[in-house]
């Protein structure tokens, strides 16, 4: 791999400040050419228990550091990440497949959470409350929740870790990270830089494994872990929630989405087309906030389709490392098979093929588009997670809101339009945690990211993000 800082490419995992290899390992494969990148330790129960013990033991001293000290260390980590941005982006593209421009943006985006929470570390304020009697003083203090476990997905191998670990460390929590088996290398590179930044031994541990179910069970069952932060599928989120119930862990669940993108008749169509492209095709359609269902008003339906088609035709699928590629490969064969299945099923039920998504060499899939999609098709219910745009027609706002909310998910929703009264009405009635109005890009550190319904709960980023990692204690001081 063409990187300057060779230390960033690890074949070992981090437990209690020790980089550990193991007898058993698993291969990390480049999704573009299916070549082996490197093998990493295949950890099991015993390594996970060691990592939990390390996080447990280091918690006392880490939470007792001054907020300023924790803040300084997070700033140092941020600086190191940005200094190594190009190498980290190369590692990310190689293991995950997304184009290099998006990988660079992900590193900067993830790093922005570390900087933000370096700032927030110093602003975890409590309250004083007027007492019930003259002799009573009531004081609220906020304390770190304890050691946390973070289980993260492959589609944002760096940013999902940053979004969880930065607030955790800022609040005084220690952590055990279990990255996705497809993309553990970004997590290990981040952990290496965290160590260089001065994060003490045991405060940050990374367990790599191909057996996520065993490691997950150990993390959920252990009472020393006080919180689980998970990003991934709704199916796995529900399993983990159940597994955490005996130990009553605090939970954050960022789960699946099925985002509607709505184009109203008074929308700026060119802006709507650009917003749709930005939302739909980021990471080759593999994000939980990608526009999954594109609803277009009947009066502009044909014009919108024509303009979108012209843009989609220009999207080149290729190696993420080549500068003219606009989308990279999908993560694995199952992802390719899923998009193909949804496309074929929709076609068989009457969807109109505007651009056929073609499976090219390996896991590369060209961008596709279908229209006249309806809610009896599987593609309306499932996350496509691939480069296929599905267009639906609507005629009234009432009908459109009903269709948009006709899903168990509620993560992101988008719409384009200009009438302020209508904008408020739609924004307030979309059942989702986040709404993009005249934009296809909604994720940034200043805003609370998270969902409702089966898309989960908990918020990442913004002033709300730190609350996921603190607990409230109230002191009742009787002066009599
Ligand atoms: P995706 O469909 O995005 O791969 P998953 O929910 O399968 O979503 O995976 C997200 C993360 O959850 C990954 O780190 C994966 O290894 C992990 N994971 C999958 N199944 C389990 C499980 N049974 N217990 C714990 N972690 C799991």
Short mmCIF file of C-alpha atoms in Angstrom, two decimals, residues 339-353 356 370-374 376-379 388:
data_model
loop_
_atom_site.label_atom_id
_atom_site.label_comp_id
_atom_site.label_asym_id
_atom_site.label_seq_id
_atom_site.Cartn_x
_atom_site.Cartn_y
_atom_site.Cartn_z
CA UNK A 339 -29.15 -4.58 -5.23
CA UNK A 340 -29.62 -7.03 -8.12
CA UNK A 341 -32.48 -8.78 -6.31
CA UNK A 342 -34.27 -5.49 -5.50
CA UNK A 343 -33.83 -4.28 -9.09
CA UNK A 344 -35.16 -7.51 -10.64
CA UNK A 345 -38.12 -7.71 -8.29
CA UNK A 346 -39.11 -4.10 -8.95
CA UNK A 347 -38.76 -4.68 -12.70
CA UNK A 348 -40.92 -7.79 -12.55
CA UNK A 349 -43.64 -5.77 -10.79
CA UNK A 350 -43.68 -3.04 -13.41
CA UNK A 351 -40.93 -0.54 -12.55
CA UNK A 352 -39.58 1.23 -15.65
CA UNK A 353 -35.86 0.78 -16.27
CA UNK A 356 -29.85 -0.62 -15.94
CA UNK A 370 -35.71 2.98 -12.22
CA UNK A 371 -38.98 4.91 -12.27
CA UNK A 372 -42.68 4.27 -11.60
CA UNK A 373 -41.74 2.42 -8.43
CA UNK A 374 -44.58 1.58 -6.03
CA UNK A 376 -45.74 -3.10 -3.17
CA UNK A 377 -42.12 -3.61 -4.28
CA UNK A 378 -39.38 -4.79 -1.89
CA UNK A 379 -37.22 -1.81 -2.86
CA UNK A 388 -29.60 2.40 -7.78
#
